[in-house]
Amino acid sequence: MDTTLSSRTETESIVQDNLDYTLFSWSKQKGISPIAVKYAEGVYLYDYEDKRYLDFSSGLMNVNIGHGNQRITQAVVKQMQEVAYVTPSCATRARGELGKKLAEICPGDLNKAFFTLCGATSIDNALKLARIYTGRHKILSRYQSYHGASYGALSAGGDPRKLPADAQQAPNFVHVDLPYAYRWEYGEENLLKECLQRFERTIAFEGPGNIAAILLEGASGSSGCFTYPKGFLKGIRSLCDKHGILLIIDEVMSGFGRTGKWFGFMHEDIVPDMVAMAKGLTCGYLPFGCLMVTDRIAAKFDEAMLPLGLTYSAHPVCCAAALETLQVYEDEGLIENTVAMEAYLNSRIEELRAKHPSIGDWRNQGLLGCLEIVKDRGTREPMAPFNAKPEEMTVMNKVAAKIKELGMYTFVRWNYVFIAPPLCVTKEQIDEGLAIISEALQIADSNVLMG
């Protein structure tokens, strides 16, 4: 008998099987120590030793309704008992009811749903549809944005995770570098003008008649929660209208109450031409996505074939899960709770800033926020630079390790510590989470440069 195997704890065996036989995304494969999650409930994860971890980033900013909601389980079981799968050419009750519900939630004439498998497939189909509809080929998007990991979505994004595949990226994507308030030196009153002018100049350089769509996040997420200057999305909508360019808003992360409204773009009272959705649509209970399009775009295919398709499009079980998830948002008042918790969280962060010299900035919409950690508040030198090399992550890795040790799961990237708990979070749970982050930030504070 292998004594090594027999002496392992259950957790160690589970982790070792994962390491030996599976690959972990966006990570080196040696030296990692994943949490072995046995079960999850509300805002907490539990391992096999019953250690509790506060999930302060809602998984990957997707478990908006919290973990373990059995209403979703029951809806899924009921649907599977009736029919687990039919081809996308068939109609089901769940598909029709979900499409109708999304049309009610979305403003304007965003009334037609094309169901996908995830955020990346929502984006990929939006890109295809924009090019087919307009007959144009270029897509404008933002550096420091992320739209998914498929070749199309990765190329559309401006995240450095695409760089290893740079030589194989899809063509005809043009990126614009937008400044953000914390690192903008020329007065906040000039920031909106500069952001819009950068897009205007790029449109002129690339040729308006070549540009099919502008693709933007409804609210910035994993790139650093950069907030748009007020009026930016309205200005982009006007630019699109002027040049016959479609506006695609990526609400994969920022949608479904995350920013305090159903969708991030609703803060500016605009209607995009397409909205890409996923994450909060089923809150990770099942993989699912959706691309909502306007009646005007859909009408083009009344008499012509719609050249989009996926084997699992409009999967009835996923539709049932999504429909029940949307009902949970409403029944449990989660969007209203997000607005209340945003105000409470912001006030508590101000107290943390007074205590921790390493906190340079706090950016947040609803419950989609991050702390920017710096070495020097005066110069705003980051504790780790953009796309930091491993040796530049020493301090932030220690901060992340301390957070995990103290019983928290959250997203730490470069010099950012993300705070995006499930929308069902309470004041007491926010206090619990901030206490953990506060203790971990003492490591960063000890590395602040004293003038």
XYZ file of C-alpha atoms in Angstrom, residues 120 123-125 127 131 139 141 147-157 162 168-171 173 175 215:
27
model
C -17.110 35.150 -24.569
C -19.236 38.845 -27.377
C -18.152 36.698 -30.333
C -21.694 36.603 -31.681
C -18.945 40.943 -33.234
C -20.087 43.031 -39.137
C -14.247 47.071 -34.100
C -12.650 48.987 -28.044
C -14.264 40.772 -22.998
C -13.498 37.033 -22.754
C -10.906 34.399 -23.645
C -11.963 33.123 -27.094
C -9.839 34.442 -29.967
C -12.431 37.011 -31.009
C -13.275 38.237 -27.520
C -9.626 38.190 -26.409
C -8.579 40.239 -29.428
C -11.408 42.689 -28.825
C -10.259 43.236 -25.246
C -4.023 38.302 -24.765
C -2.624 34.676 -33.547
C -5.097 37.373 -32.562
C -8.072 38.106 -34.764
C -7.655 41.066 -37.153
C -9.600 45.358 -33.765
C -7.930 49.958 -29.264
C -17.471 47.756 -27.877
